[in-house]
Amino acid sequence: QVQLVESGGGLVQSGGSLRLSCAASGFTLKYYQIGWFRQAPGKEREGVSCISSSDGRIYYADSVKGRFTFSRDDAKNSAFLQMNSLRPEDTAVYYCAVDREGWGPARRVGCLEEAAFGSWGQGTQVTVST
């Protein structure tokens, strides 16, 4: 069964850190483009970080550059998002996504675009208090 499960969310004070995990099952994560997205209340889902299948590079949204770090552990078949210096505006539900369908290259969209991904986890809530 193909599954993505996020964990690691929670409540943290401004300036604090959290590490999100995305555990994959039913397929090998390292062969695919992976993205982290977030959706705040009343806002559209936005790309936070990703590793591109086109060039193997890791990309970050401008709003998180220098604070968030994407990583992957192939032995654990998991991806991670280390989030430091958290701010109240980082409050959102965070999702991991995988492009098992090849939508990114087919649609010619970058890996920070929601349209590049067809497989999604259920999300984990991150709340940053002032």
Short mmCIF file of C-alpha atoms in Angstrom, two decimals:
data_model
loop_
_atom_site.label_atom_id
_atom_site.label_comp_id
_atom_site.label_asym_id
_atom_site.label_seq_id
_atom_site.Cartn_x
_atom_site.Cartn_y
_atom_site.Cartn_z
CA GLN A 1 0.00 0.00 0.00
CA VAL A 2 1.42 3.36 -1.05
CA GLN A 3 1.41 5.77 1.82
CA LEU A 4 3.00 9.01 3.04
CA VAL A 5 2.78 9.80 6.73
CA GLU A 6 3.89 13.12 8.20
CA SER A 7 4.76 13.59 11.84
CA GLY A 8 6.61 15.99 14.09
CA GLY A 9 4.22 18.91 14.14
CA GLY A 10 3.14 20.62 17.31
CA LEU A 11 2.98 23.84 19.26
CA VAL A 12 6.19 25.83 19.61
CA GLN A 13 7.08 29.34 20.70
CA SER A 14 8.35 31.92 18.26
CA GLY A 15 12.06 31.34 17.66
CA GLY A 16 11.79 27.64 18.39
CA SER A 17 12.43 24.61 16.20
CA LEU A 18 10.59 21.56 14.93
CA ARG A 19 11.61 18.67 12.71
CA LEU A 20 8.95 17.24 10.45
CA SER A 21 9.21 13.71 9.10
CA CYS A 22 7.62 12.14 6.04
CA ALA A 23 7.73 8.36 6.08
CA ALA A 24 7.02 6.58 2.82
CA SER A 25 5.75 3.02 2.45
CA GLY A 26 4.93 0.91 -0.58
CA PHE A 27 7.54 2.58 -2.77
CA THR A 28 11.16 3.82 -2.64
CA LEU A 29 11.21 7.51 -1.88
CA LYS A 30 14.67 8.34 -3.26
CA TYR A 31 13.63 7.75 -6.85
CA TYR A 32 11.08 10.55 -6.87
CA GLN A 33 10.73 14.28 -6.61
CA ILE A 34 9.68 15.24 -3.07
CA GLY A 35 8.08 18.40 -1.81
CA TRP A 36 7.04 20.00 1.44
CA PHE A 37 4.00 22.26 1.30
CA ARG A 38 1.96 24.18 3.84
CA GLN A 39 -1.50 25.64 4.07
CA ALA A 40 -2.44 28.30 6.55
CA PRO A 41 -6.10 29.02 7.42
CA GLY A 42 -7.79 30.97 4.66
CA LYS A 43 -4.78 30.72 2.36
CA GLU A 44 -3.80 28.58 -0.59
CA ARG A 45 -1.34 25.74 -0.20
CA GLU A 46 2.21 26.90 -0.94
CA GLY A 47 5.48 25.17 -1.66
CA VAL A 48 8.05 25.36 1.15
CA SER A 49 10.91 23.16 0.01
CA CYS A 50 11.56 20.39 -2.47
CA ILE A 51 14.16 18.24 -4.14
CA SER A 52 13.86 18.31 -7.90
CA SER A 53 13.95 15.16 -10.03
CA SER A 54 15.20 17.25 -12.93
CA ASP A 55 18.45 18.50 -11.45
CA GLY A 56 18.67 16.93 -8.00
CA ARG A 57 18.83 20.33 -6.35
CA ILE A 58 16.96 21.41 -3.25
CA TYR A 59 14.80 24.50 -3.47
CA TYR A 60 13.28 26.73 -0.81
CA ALA A 61 10.58 29.35 -0.77
CA ASP A 62 12.03 32.79 -0.10
CA SER A 63 10.06 33.01 3.14
CA VAL A 64 11.93 30.05 4.66
CA LYS A 65 15.42 30.34 3.16
CA GLY A 66 18.09 30.19 5.83
CA ARG A 67 15.64 28.84 8.42
CA PHE A 68 14.37 25.54 6.99
CA THR A 69 16.44 22.61 5.78
CA PHE A 70 15.26 19.73 3.62
CA SER A 71 16.90 16.32 4.01
CA ARG A 72 16.31 12.70 3.11
CA ASP A 73 17.35 9.44 4.76
CA ASP A 74 17.26 6.69 2.19
CA ALA A 75 17.81 3.97 4.79
CA LYS A 76 14.65 5.12 6.58
CA ASN A 77 12.80 5.80 3.30
CA SER A 78 11.91 9.18 4.78
CA ALA A 79 12.26 12.89 4.14
CA PHE A 80 12.60 15.59 6.75
CA LEU A 81 12.09 19.31 7.15
CA GLN A 82 14.13 20.93 9.90
CA MET A 83 12.48 24.20 10.83
CA ASN A 84 14.43 26.71 12.91
CA SER A 85 13.72 30.27 14.00
CA LEU A 86 10.02 29.64 13.62
CA ARG A 87 7.68 32.59 13.33
CA PRO A 88 3.93 32.91 13.92
CA GLU A 89 3.45 33.23 10.16
CA ASP A 90 4.83 29.70 9.76
CA THR A 91 1.68 28.39 11.42
CA ALA A 92 0.01 25.99 8.98
CA VAL A 93 -0.73 22.40 8.16
CA TYR A 94 2.39 20.96 6.57
CA TYR A 95 2.20 18.27 3.88
CA CYS A 96 4.75 16.16 2.13
CA ALA A 97 4.18 15.17 -1.46
CA VAL A 98 5.83 12.86 -3.95
CA ASP A 99 5.73 12.99 -7.72
CA ARG A 100 5.21 9.27 -8.40
CA GLU A 101 3.14 10.12 -11.43
CA GLY A 102 5.79 12.16 -13.23
CA TRP A 103 3.54 15.20 -13.28
CA GLY A 104 6.36 17.66 -12.70
CA PRO A 105 8.25 16.96 -15.92
CA ALA A 106 5.04 16.27 -17.85
CA ARG A 107 3.48 19.58 -16.84
CA ARG A 108 6.80 21.44 -16.92
CA VAL A 109 6.32 22.91 -13.48
CA GLY A 110 8.90 23.36 -10.78
CA CYS A 111 8.97 21.26 -7.66
CA LEU A 112 7.62 24.10 -5.50
CA GLU A 113 4.42 23.97 -7.52
CA GLU A 114 1.49 21.98 -6.19
CA ALA A 115 0.67 20.78 -9.72
CA ALA A 116 3.91 18.78 -9.80
CA PHE A 117 2.66 16.29 -7.23
CA GLY A 118 0.00 13.62 -7.20
CA SER A 119 0.70 11.77 -3.97
CA TRP A 120 0.10 13.56 -0.68
CA GLY A 121 0.27 12.82 3.00
CA GLN A 122 -2.46 13.70 5.46
CA GLY A 123 -0.61 16.69 6.90
CA THR A 124 0.70 17.68 10.32
CA GLN A 125 -0.24 20.85 12.19
CA VAL A 126 2.47 23.35 13.12
CA THR A 127 1.47 26.18 15.42
CA VAL A 128 3.92 28.92 16.38
CA SER A 129 2.88 31.13 19.26
CA THR A 130 4.12 34.67 19.95
#
